[in-house]
Short mmCIF file of N, CA and C in Angstrom, two decimals:
data_model
loop_
_atom_site.label_atom_id
_atom_site.label_comp_id
_atom_site.label_asym_id
_atom_site.label_seq_id
_atom_site.Cartn_x
_atom_site.Cartn_y
_atom_site.Cartn_z
N UNK A 1 89.65 87.80 90.95
CA UNK A 1 89.68 88.29 92.04
C UNK A 1 89.83 89.99 92.34
N UNK A 2 88.98 90.84 92.84
CA UNK A 2 89.07 92.27 93.09
C UNK A 2 90.46 92.69 93.91
N UNK A 3 90.85 93.55 93.58
CA UNK A 3 92.08 94.14 94.31
C UNK A 3 91.52 95.14 95.34
N UNK A 4 92.05 95.07 96.52
CA UNK A 4 91.73 96.11 97.62
C UNK A 4 91.87 97.43 97.01
N UNK A 5 91.35 98.40 97.34
CA UNK A 5 91.57 99.68 97.09
C UNK A 5 93.05 100.04 97.24
N UNK A 6 93.78 99.64 98.64
CA UNK A 6 94.86 100.08 98.92
C UNK A 6 96.17 99.39 97.99
N UNK A 7 95.85 98.15 97.70
CA UNK A 7 96.63 97.34 96.40
C UNK A 7 96.44 98.18 95.06
N UNK A 8 95.19 98.58 94.77
CA UNK A 8 95.02 99.25 93.55
C UNK A 8 95.69 100.61 93.45
N UNK A 9 95.54 101.32 94.34
CA UNK A 9 96.39 102.53 94.76
C UNK A 9 97.95 102.33 94.43
N UNK A 10 98.50 101.21 95.26
CA UNK A 10 100.00 101.21 95.39
C UNK A 10 100.35 100.59 93.90
N UNK A 11 99.49 99.78 93.49
CA UNK A 11 99.68 99.20 92.13
C UNK A 11 100.18 100.34 91.07
N UNK A 12 99.10 101.36 91.02
CA UNK A 12 99.14 102.40 90.10
C UNK A 12 100.14 103.28 90.40
N UNK A 13 100.41 103.56 91.51
CA UNK A 13 101.68 104.63 91.78
C UNK A 13 102.97 103.65 91.34
N UNK A 14 102.90 102.47 91.77
CA UNK A 14 104.22 101.65 91.02
C UNK A 14 104.20 101.72 89.35
N UNK A 15 102.94 101.73 88.89
CA UNK A 15 103.07 101.80 87.49
C UNK A 15 103.35 103.01 86.89
N UNK A 16 102.92 104.18 87.69
CA UNK A 16 103.35 105.49 87.25
C UNK A 16 104.95 105.92 87.51
N UNK A 17 105.49 105.07 88.50
CA UNK A 17 106.95 105.45 88.72
C UNK A 17 107.59 104.74 87.70
N UNK A 18 107.06 103.60 87.25
CA UNK A 18 107.87 102.94 86.07
C UNK A 18 107.54 103.53 84.51
N UNK A 19 106.93 104.74 84.89
CA UNK A 19 106.62 105.54 83.23
C UNK A 19 105.64 104.92 82.66
N UNK A 20 104.17 104.21 83.15
CA UNK A 20 103.42 103.87 82.16
C UNK A 20 102.58 105.20 81.88
N UNK A 21 101.82 104.97 80.73
CA UNK A 21 101.42 106.29 80.41
C UNK A 21 100.18 106.78 81.14
N UNK A 22 99.73 107.87 81.21
CA UNK A 22 98.76 108.65 81.96
C UNK A 22 97.68 108.20 81.37
N UNK A 23 97.20 107.75 80.02
CA UNK A 23 96.12 107.33 79.66
C UNK A 23 95.82 105.98 80.12
N UNK A 24 96.77 105.34 80.44
CA UNK A 24 96.40 103.97 80.98
C UNK A 24 96.18 103.97 82.67
N UNK A 25 96.83 105.02 83.35
CA UNK A 25 96.47 105.19 84.60
C UNK A 25 95.42 105.82 85.16
N UNK A 26 94.88 106.81 84.44
CA UNK A 26 93.79 107.51 84.88
C UNK A 26 92.47 106.80 85.32
N UNK A 27 92.15 105.56 84.45
CA UNK A 27 91.09 104.79 84.76
C UNK A 27 91.43 103.89 86.03
N UNK A 28 92.54 103.73 86.40
CA UNK A 28 92.91 103.24 87.85
C UNK A 28 92.60 103.92 88.87
N UNK A 29 93.04 105.18 88.83
CA UNK A 29 92.66 106.19 89.84
C UNK A 29 91.34 106.74 89.88
N UNK A 30 90.72 106.94 88.77
CA UNK A 30 89.31 106.98 88.82
C UNK A 30 88.47 106.08 89.65
N UNK A 31 89.00 104.66 89.33
CA UNK A 31 88.30 103.55 90.10
C UNK A 31 88.66 103.66 91.63
N UNK A 32 89.90 103.81 91.98
CA UNK A 32 90.34 104.15 93.49
C UNK A 32 89.51 105.14 93.89
N UNK A 33 89.19 106.30 93.28
CA UNK A 33 88.59 107.47 93.77
C UNK A 33 86.92 106.96 93.99
N UNK A 34 86.67 106.26 92.86
CA UNK A 34 85.29 105.66 93.10
C UNK A 34 84.88 104.71 94.15
N UNK A 35 85.90 103.91 94.52
CA UNK A 35 85.89 103.01 95.84
C UNK A 35 86.20 103.45 96.97
N UNK A 36 86.96 104.70 97.11
CA UNK A 36 87.79 105.37 98.30
C UNK A 36 87.29 106.70 98.07
N UNK A 37 86.09 107.40 97.98
CA UNK A 37 85.93 108.66 97.80
C UNK A 37 86.36 109.57 98.76
N UNK A 38 86.67 109.18 100.08
CA UNK A 38 87.24 110.01 100.89
C UNK A 38 88.81 109.86 100.92
N UNK A 39 89.56 109.42 99.98
CA UNK A 39 90.99 109.13 100.03
C UNK A 39 91.73 110.46 99.17
N UNK A 40 91.85 111.38 100.16
CA UNK A 40 92.56 112.73 99.42
C UNK A 40 93.69 112.40 98.68
N UNK A 41 94.59 111.36 98.98
CA UNK A 41 95.67 110.91 98.25
C UNK A 41 95.42 110.63 96.79
N UNK A 42 94.27 109.76 96.54
CA UNK A 42 93.77 109.26 95.42
C UNK A 42 93.31 110.59 94.52
N UNK A 43 92.76 111.39 95.06
CA UNK A 43 92.32 112.68 94.46
C UNK A 43 93.35 113.32 93.86
N UNK A 44 94.35 113.41 94.72
CA UNK A 44 95.38 114.23 94.44
C UNK A 44 96.44 113.86 93.18
N UNK A 45 96.15 112.32 93.21
CA UNK A 45 97.00 111.48 92.17
C UNK A 45 96.17 111.67 90.90
N UNK A 46 95.01 111.50 91.14
CA UNK A 46 93.97 111.89 90.09
C UNK A 46 94.13 113.09 89.15
N UNK A 47 94.11 114.07 90.03
CA UNK A 47 94.35 115.72 89.53
C UNK A 47 95.60 115.63 88.72
N UNK A 48 96.62 115.10 89.22
CA UNK A 48 97.99 115.49 88.73
C UNK A 48 98.06 114.60 87.31
N UNK A 49 97.38 113.38 87.35
CA UNK A 49 97.20 112.68 86.08
C UNK A 49 96.52 113.54 84.96
N UNK A 50 95.45 114.18 85.43
CA UNK A 50 94.38 115.08 84.42
C UNK A 50 95.49 115.93 83.88
N UNK A 51 96.46 116.88 85.15
CA UNK A 51 96.96 117.84 84.40
C UNK A 51 98.26 117.32 83.44
N UNK A 52 98.74 116.30 83.74
CA UNK A 52 99.81 115.82 82.74
C UNK A 52 98.99 115.47 81.27
N UNK A 53 97.69 115.09 81.47
CA UNK A 53 96.98 114.74 80.23
C UNK A 53 96.28 115.97 79.53
N UNK A 54 96.68 117.18 79.88
CA UNK A 54 95.97 118.46 79.66
C UNK A 54 94.39 118.58 79.52
N UNK A 55 93.98 118.02 81.01
CA UNK A 55 92.36 118.12 81.23
C UNK A 55 92.48 118.95 82.30
N UNK A 56 92.64 120.39 82.24
CA UNK A 56 92.56 121.18 83.46
C UNK A 56 91.23 121.17 84.06
N UNK A 57 89.96 121.15 83.32
CA UNK A 57 88.94 121.04 84.21
C UNK A 57 88.61 119.97 85.01
N UNK A 58 88.89 118.57 84.37
CA UNK A 58 88.99 117.51 85.30
C UNK A 58 89.78 117.73 86.63
N UNK A 59 91.13 118.00 86.10
CA UNK A 59 92.10 118.35 87.46
C UNK A 59 91.39 119.25 88.51
N UNK A 60 91.17 120.21 88.06
CA UNK A 60 90.59 121.26 89.04
C UNK A 60 89.56 120.57 89.85
N UNK A 61 88.54 119.67 89.21
CA UNK A 61 87.55 119.03 90.27
C UNK A 61 88.11 118.12 91.13
N UNK A 62 89.10 117.12 90.64
CA UNK A 62 89.93 116.26 91.69
C UNK A 62 90.46 117.02 92.74
N UNK A 63 91.32 118.07 92.24
CA UNK A 63 92.04 118.83 93.35
C UNK A 63 91.28 119.50 94.18
N UNK A 64 90.09 120.01 93.97
CA UNK A 64 89.29 120.69 94.86
C UNK A 64 88.83 119.62 95.73
N UNK A 65 88.53 118.49 95.32
CA UNK A 65 88.13 117.32 96.41
C UNK A 65 89.20 116.97 97.14
N UNK A 66 90.40 116.92 96.62
CA UNK A 66 91.53 116.46 97.46
C UNK A 66 91.87 117.81 98.72
N UNK A 67 91.74 118.66 98.31
CA UNK A 67 91.97 119.84 99.25
C UNK A 67 90.82 119.80 100.27
N UNK A 68 89.75 119.44 99.83
CA UNK A 68 88.46 119.61 100.88
C UNK A 68 88.68 118.68 101.72
N UNK A 69 89.21 117.31 101.33
CA UNK A 69 89.27 116.40 102.27
C UNK A 69 90.61 116.40 103.13
N UNK A 70 91.48 117.09 102.53
CA UNK A 70 92.75 117.31 103.44
C UNK A 70 93.47 118.85 103.06
N UNK A 71 92.99 119.88 103.53
CA UNK A 71 93.58 121.07 103.28
C UNK A 71 94.97 121.25 103.50
N UNK A 72 95.48 120.23 104.45
CA UNK A 72 97.10 120.44 104.76
C UNK A 72 97.94 119.94 103.71
N UNK A 73 97.43 119.36 102.51
CA UNK A 73 98.02 118.69 101.63
C UNK A 73 98.63 119.50 100.42
N UNK A 74 99.97 120.05 100.86
CA UNK A 74 100.61 120.65 99.77
C UNK A 74 100.50 120.49 98.19
N UNK A 75 100.78 119.06 97.97
CA UNK A 75 100.62 118.55 96.49
C UNK A 75 99.15 119.00 96.11
N UNK A 76 98.22 118.71 96.91
CA UNK A 76 96.67 118.81 96.47
C UNK A 76 96.58 120.36 95.91
N UNK A 77 96.86 121.40 97.07
CA UNK A 77 96.95 122.74 96.52
C UNK A 77 97.67 123.17 95.33
N UNK A 78 98.81 122.48 95.24
CA UNK A 78 99.44 123.02 93.99
C UNK A 78 98.85 122.44 92.82
N UNK A 79 98.30 121.27 92.89
CA UNK A 79 97.49 120.72 91.75
C UNK A 79 96.38 121.46 91.36
N UNK A 80 95.63 122.19 92.51
CA UNK A 80 94.46 122.84 92.23
C UNK A 80 94.97 124.27 91.49
N UNK A 81 96.10 124.85 92.10
CA UNK A 81 96.70 126.01 91.79
C UNK A 81 97.11 126.01 90.24
N UNK A 82 97.60 124.72 89.82
CA UNK A 82 98.26 124.56 88.48
C UNK A 82 96.79 124.34 87.39
N UNK A 83 95.89 123.80 87.87
CA UNK A 83 94.50 123.71 87.03
C UNK A 83 94.03 125.01 86.82
N UNK A 84 94.04 126.01 87.93
CA UNK A 84 93.16 127.24 88.02
C UNK A 84 94.28 128.03 86.77
N UNK A 85 95.47 128.02 86.96
CA UNK A 85 96.47 128.58 86.21
C UNK A 85 96.43 128.06 84.60
N UNK A 86 95.98 126.79 84.41
CA UNK A 86 95.94 126.45 83.14
C UNK A 86 94.46 126.92 82.58
N UNK A 87 93.49 127.08 83.33
CA UNK A 87 92.27 127.60 82.90
C UNK A 87 92.15 129.26 82.91
N UNK A 88 93.33 129.79 83.39
CA UNK A 88 93.39 131.42 83.29
C UNK A 88 92.45 131.80 84.24
N UNK A 89 92.39 131.23 85.50
CA UNK A 89 91.44 131.59 86.54
C UNK A 89 91.96 132.54 87.57
N UNK A 90 91.35 133.33 88.55
CA UNK A 90 92.08 134.02 89.44
C UNK A 90 91.84 133.15 90.64
N UNK A 91 92.80 133.78 91.96
CA UNK A 91 92.50 133.18 93.20
C UNK A 91 93.45 131.85 93.43
N UNK A 92 94.28 131.76 92.48
CA UNK A 92 95.20 130.72 92.85
C UNK A 92 96.30 130.89 93.80
N UNK A 93 96.60 132.23 94.18
CA UNK A 93 97.58 132.62 94.77
C UNK A 93 97.52 131.85 96.16
N UNK A 94 96.30 132.06 96.71
CA UNK A 94 96.09 131.66 98.10
C UNK A 94 96.29 130.04 98.18
N UNK A 95 96.33 129.45 97.29
CA UNK A 95 96.80 127.89 97.22
C UNK A 95 98.38 127.74 97.20
N UNK A 96 98.96 128.89 96.61
CA UNK A 96 100.21 128.86 96.53
C UNK A 96 100.85 129.20 97.82
N UNK A 97 100.49 130.44 98.07
CA UNK A 97 100.76 130.81 99.70
C UNK A 97 100.81 129.68 100.49
N UNK A 98 99.60 128.88 100.57
CA UNK A 98 99.53 127.97 101.78
C UNK A 98 100.30 126.79 101.74
N UNK A 99 100.69 126.45 100.33
CA UNK A 99 101.63 125.45 100.01
C UNK A 99 103.03 125.76 100.28
N UNK A 100 103.18 127.01 100.16
CA UNK A 100 104.60 127.45 100.64
C UNK A 100 104.66 127.26 102.16
N UNK A 101 103.75 127.62 102.91
CA UNK A 101 103.85 127.54 104.47
C UNK A 101 104.18 126.31 104.74
N UNK A 102 103.29 125.10 104.21
CA UNK A 102 103.31 123.74 104.45
C UNK A 102 104.83 123.25 104.35
N UNK A 103 105.26 123.58 103.05
CA UNK A 103 106.53 123.18 102.67
C UNK A 103 107.70 123.76 103.56
N UNK A 104 107.44 124.95 103.99
CA UNK A 104 108.41 125.78 104.67
C UNK A 104 108.65 125.00 106.15
N UNK A 105 107.38 124.58 106.71
CA UNK A 105 107.34 123.99 107.88
C UNK A 105 108.00 122.57 108.09
N UNK A 106 107.90 121.88 106.93
CA UNK A 106 108.15 120.35 106.81
C UNK A 106 109.28 120.12 105.69
N UNK A 107 110.28 120.06 105.92
CA UNK A 107 111.44 119.85 104.91
C UNK A 107 111.24 118.39 104.21
N UNK A 108 110.48 117.56 104.66
CA UNK A 108 110.21 116.46 103.82
C UNK A 108 109.20 116.51 102.75
N UNK A 109 108.26 117.22 103.15
CA UNK A 109 107.22 117.94 102.28
C UNK A 109 107.84 118.89 100.92
N UNK A 110 108.83 119.55 101.39
CA UNK A 110 109.44 120.45 100.47
C UNK A 110 110.09 119.32 99.59
N UNK A 111 110.86 118.40 100.05
CA UNK A 111 111.63 117.37 99.05
C UNK A 111 110.60 117.01 98.19
N UNK A 112 109.49 116.35 98.79
CA UNK A 112 108.63 115.48 97.85
C UNK A 112 107.81 116.77 96.79
N UNK A 113 107.81 117.78 97.22
CA UNK A 113 107.21 118.74 96.12
C UNK A 113 108.14 119.00 94.90
N UNK A 114 109.42 119.25 95.55
CA UNK A 114 110.32 119.31 94.37
C UNK A 114 110.53 118.15 93.64
N UNK A 115 110.67 116.90 93.89
CA UNK A 115 110.60 115.80 93.40
C UNK A 115 109.54 115.71 92.45
N UNK A 116 108.44 116.11 92.80
CA UNK A 116 107.03 116.10 92.13
C UNK A 116 107.14 116.96 90.87
N UNK A 117 107.68 118.06 91.22
CA UNK A 117 107.80 119.08 90.17
C UNK A 117 108.79 118.64 89.01
N UNK A 118 109.87 118.13 89.56
CA UNK A 118 110.71 117.61 88.63
C UNK A 118 110.46 116.55 87.69
N UNK A 119 109.55 115.58 88.24
CA UNK A 119 108.91 114.48 87.56
C UNK A 119 107.82 115.12 86.65
N UNK A 120 107.17 116.02 87.01
CA UNK A 120 106.06 116.68 85.99
C UNK A 120 106.96 117.16 84.90
N UNK A 121 108.02 117.77 84.94
CA UNK A 121 108.68 118.57 84.08
C UNK A 121 109.78 117.53 83.26
N UNK A 122 109.93 116.49 83.65
CA UNK A 122 110.47 114.96 83.04
C UNK A 122 109.39 114.55 82.09
N UNK A 123 108.12 114.43 82.35
CA UNK A 123 107.14 113.75 81.34
C UNK A 123 106.60 114.72 80.66
N UNK A 124 106.34 116.46 81.02
CA UNK A 124 105.74 117.31 80.14
C UNK A 124 107.06 118.34 80.22
N UNK A 125 108.11 118.52 79.34
CA UNK A 125 108.88 119.33 79.61
C UNK A 125 108.70 120.83 79.33
N UNK A 126 107.65 121.12 78.36
CA UNK A 126 107.29 122.38 78.05
C UNK A 126 106.03 123.02 78.92
N UNK A 127 105.75 122.46 80.16
CA UNK A 127 104.76 122.55 81.06
C UNK A 127 105.02 124.05 81.56
N UNK A 128 104.55 125.17 81.12
CA UNK A 128 104.52 126.49 81.23
C UNK A 128 104.20 126.96 82.78
N UNK A 129 102.99 126.32 83.10
CA UNK A 129 102.06 126.45 84.19
C UNK A 129 103.14 125.88 85.57
N UNK A 130 103.68 124.70 85.34
CA UNK A 130 104.34 124.03 86.38
C UNK A 130 105.64 124.99 86.42
N UNK A 131 106.17 125.35 85.43
CA UNK A 131 107.58 126.28 85.71
C UNK A 131 107.14 127.41 86.39
N UNK A 132 106.03 127.78 86.10
CA UNK A 132 105.69 129.21 86.65
C UNK A 132 105.57 128.87 88.53
N UNK A 133 104.85 128.07 88.65
CA UNK A 133 104.61 127.57 90.15
C UNK A 133 105.99 127.23 90.90
N UNK A 134 106.70 126.62 90.06
CA UNK A 134 107.98 126.24 90.54
C UNK A 134 108.88 127.62 91.04
N UNK A 135 108.97 128.35 90.02
CA UNK A 135 109.42 129.78 90.17
C UNK A 135 108.89 130.38 91.66
N UNK A 136 107.68 130.36 91.65
CA UNK A 136 106.74 131.01 93.10
C UNK A 136 107.27 130.18 94.24
N UNK A 137 107.38 128.76 94.22
CA UNK A 137 107.39 128.17 95.26
C UNK A 137 108.97 128.09 95.87
N UNK A 138 109.85 128.31 94.71
CA UNK A 138 111.22 127.85 95.08
C UNK A 138 111.96 128.75 94.34
N UNK A 139 111.77 130.44 94.49
CA UNK A 139 112.50 131.20 93.93
C UNK A 139 114.19 131.03 94.04
N UNK A 140 114.75 131.08 92.99
CA UNK A 140 116.33 131.11 92.97
C UNK A 140 117.13 132.32 92.88
#
């Protein structure tokens, strides 16, 4: 029996939270994106997984789709900025600034982004691009 897109997405998130490897989860989220190409959250998750897997080109493509589908998604903007930073591209500041505005107006989003950054650093402790983005978003 084929899982619904929603249950596949939810199962993928649960597996991610349980610590399953990125290699095993990328195909799950690729399938979700194939089956629900207008799901910005699926593209955002796929971009994050690609970033964790050191695939900035794939991450950038997925993040661009997520931002196009939902320009108000702070995590999608951050993923796009991270991919651009990893590739040494210019123009990422607009995405950081926009994400900053979004998390400023919504404390819940701010908390989500903070925990996402901490999660990324726990999975990839030497992630220099993420440390840089963290310092831009949350200057201490």
